[in-house]
Amino acid sequence: MLLGVAVGTSVVVGVKYAVSEPRERRKMKILSEGVGRFCRSLYVGLVISLDYWWTSNIALRGMDESSPVYVEGMSACHQRAADSMVEGAVQNGGLYIKLGQGLCAFNHLLPAEYIRTLRILEDKALNRRYKEVDALFQEDFNTTPDKMFRKFDYEPVAAASLAQVHKAELHDGTPVAVKVQYIDLRDRFDGDIRTVEILLDIVKFMHPSFGFRWVLKDLKGTLAQELDFENEGRNSERCAEELKHFKFIVVPKVFWDYTSKRVLTAEFCEGCKINNVEEIRRQGLSLKDTADKLIRTFAEQIFYTGFIHADPHPGNVLVRRGPDKKAELVLLDHGLYEYLSKSDRIALCKLWRAIILRDDAGMESYSRDLGVKDYFLFCEMLLQRPINMRELGLGNILSREETAYMRDMATNHFDNIMRVLKALPRPMLLVFRNINTVRSINIALGAPVDRYFLMAKSAVRGWGKIQADDTRVLPSFRLFRWLWTSWENLKFECALRTEMMMMSLTRSLLQVLSFFGLITLDQEVYQYLK
């Protein structure tokens, strides 16, 4: 009887699938595949967890963590986990690849094996058949791309989490990049979100402190905006307008007659990924100039305009040789943006300045303005490095001890970190992602510029611009506006140099007094003098 029911059900479902419209067939297929994606994700998670448990508690039990055998064994375990994650993300596609891309920015916390392996998700992920592309164009434009364009290359030049990009030509010969969304993505988005929520609930049950479901809930609406390519086109035009004073920034022009909610057609721009050091050098461009422009660009968004590109991974920032023979940055993928309110921008501007100047009272006050009580932890999270209140300098590349400190903080202070994140204004979550991704790119370029100081100058300048904009008279006079921001910059420079000089004099005085035996220094003070 059960066999008969099973056969009957299969026949009914098969007949319904056969007589359904293409869109209905796609939804039925997505429903069945959704179960597969959930099971695959659960399986990958369990395999990785068991592999780590077995490696730590059985295979390497009792071994010295610094021994070559232990290091090699854990490295192999990390590699197996990373390979499983990439394989599962690519097979699942969509949101899973987006989550994998986000992990790439945490190269100071995750093992190197994860970073190397996950980077393939930045611009090489899925490649759909040309029939799906034709079907989507039929649904959105009632024609196929080979008829809509003078030329259309069905082989994508890039494929990522939400779409693949094809090179084409308009009928007037203009080369364009056509971003085509995966045809089933909108239909499966809600299901994938629910699947990830269930997986996070399971993880929280197993590890109570690991509660990230609230993050996904808050970002759900923002992530859904990425599925609307018309919204992405509007974002790109706003970005181009707000950054037009940076002559080295290029935002591809959108061709609206060839754009829909699932297809975005824009100017085709050549360039290499911003973390491709060899190619940047081959073009005769300066790594320092490239990093400087990258940091100033996104600092301008964070501290002044408030309209922030939340996904500036290396695949979305290209570098090419500009008319002045210097680096030109091409900003791509404007689907994920966040807006930071003026009050939050002002607090963030003042906080960054306070951190650089080691103004403890200011760090606490401006952190409270952003809703955070544990201000010192928050400041270290913001900079993604330890902060020594007795040192003004901040190295862009962490030492072995500093890296160990950050990993220890992520492991042993996880509950506190979660409290800080929950206390922040929600747009700050994607601001964190922007800051951390830019930090990661700067390190990939060899950290040729002082990112912390450069962002502090941008913060001071941004705060000066906001103050000038709030004044009724100054916006009418560019000269006064320039003087206002220049004055704020000068005050910051003077304050920083004064603090550095005072610290240097204090060190010198203590060393002289110690040399003549007038004072005795304990170990902590000796460490300060180094």
mmCIF file of N, CA and C in Angstrom, residues 55 59-60 62-78 113:
data_model
loop_
_atom_site.group_PDB
_atom_site.id
_atom_site.type_symbol
_atom_site.label_atom_id
_atom_site.label_comp_id
_atom_site.label_asym_id
_atom_site.label_seq_id
_atom_site.Cartn_x
_atom_site.Cartn_y
_atom_site.Cartn_z
ATOM 1 N N THR A 55 40.508 15.427 15.209
ATOM 2 C CA THR A 55 41.892 15.878 15.092
ATOM 3 C C THR A 55 42.423 16.390 16.420
ATOM 4 N N ALA A 59 43.532 12.362 17.240
ATOM 5 C CA ALA A 59 44.750 12.283 16.423
ATOM 6 C C ALA A 59 45.925 13.045 17.025
ATOM 7 N N LEU A 60 45.656 14.239 17.579
ATOM 8 C CA LEU A 60 46.744 15.075 18.096
ATOM 9 C C LEU A 60 46.689 15.231 19.610
ATOM 10 N N GLY A 62 47.332 15.342 23.363
ATOM 11 C CA GLY A 62 48.525 15.346 24.198
ATOM 12 C C GLY A 62 49.767 15.919 23.555
ATOM 13 N N MET A 63 49.675 16.303 22.297
ATOM 14 C CA MET A 63 50.863 16.835 21.607
ATOM 15 C C MET A 63 51.063 18.312 21.933
ATOM 16 N N ASP A 64 52.301 18.733 21.877
ATOM 17 C CA ASP A 64 52.641 20.137 22.063
ATOM 18 C C ASP A 64 52.130 20.933 20.863
ATOM 19 N N GLU A 65 51.358 21.995 21.122
ATOM 20 C CA GLU A 65 50.758 22.767 20.037
ATOM 21 C C GLU A 65 51.795 23.446 19.147
ATOM 22 N N SER A 66 53.015 23.587 19.633
ATOM 23 C CA SER A 66 54.059 24.221 18.828
ATOM 24 C C SER A 66 54.897 23.208 18.049
ATOM 25 N N SER A 67 54.633 21.917 18.249
ATOM 26 C CA SER A 67 55.427 20.890 17.564
ATOM 27 C C SER A 67 55.063 20.837 16.087
ATOM 28 N N PRO A 68 56.023 20.490 15.212
ATOM 29 C CA PRO A 68 55.757 20.413 13.760
ATOM 30 C C PRO A 68 54.627 19.461 13.409
ATOM 31 N N VAL A 69 54.551 18.336 14.119
ATOM 32 C CA VAL A 69 53.509 17.346 13.836
ATOM 33 C C VAL A 69 52.123 17.925 14.116
ATOM 34 N N TYR A 70 51.984 18.636 15.252
ATOM 35 C CA TYR A 70 50.692 19.235 15.618
ATOM 36 C C TYR A 70 50.304 20.321 14.610
ATOM 37 N N VAL A 71 51.271 21.193 14.284
ATOM 38 C CA VAL A 71 51.000 22.285 13.337
ATOM 39 C C VAL A 71 50.587 21.732 11.984
ATOM 40 N N GLU A 72 51.296 20.684 11.526
ATOM 41 C CA GLU A 72 50.970 20.076 10.225
ATOM 42 C C GLU A 72 49.600 19.411 10.250
ATOM 43 N N GLY A 73 49.296 18.750 11.364
ATOM 44 C CA GLY A 73 48.000 18.079 11.483
ATOM 45 C C GLY A 73 46.838 19.056 11.498
ATOM 46 N N MET A 74 46.975 20.164 12.247
ATOM 47 C CA MET A 74 45.908 21.166 12.287
ATOM 48 C C MET A 74 45.787 21.879 10.945
ATOM 49 N N SER A 75 46.921 22.110 10.276
ATOM 50 C CA SER A 75 46.881 22.752 8.960
ATOM 51 C C SER A 75 46.095 21.891 7.968
ATOM 52 N N ALA A 76 46.329 20.586 8.014
ATOM 53 C CA ALA A 76 45.592 19.673 7.128
ATOM 54 C C ALA A 76 44.101 19.692 7.450
ATOM 55 N N CYS A 77 43.766 19.777 8.741
ATOM 56 C CA CYS A 77 42.358 19.835 9.162
ATOM 57 C C CYS A 77 41.712 21.135 8.674
ATOM 58 N N HIS A 78 42.425 22.251 8.832
ATOM 59 C CA HIS A 78 41.926 23.535 8.327
ATOM 60 C C HIS A 78 41.667 23.458 6.821
ATOM 61 N N GLU A 113 44.804 28.723 5.586
ATOM 62 C CA GLU A 113 44.215 27.747 4.670
ATOM 63 C C GLU A 113 42.808 28.170 4.236
#
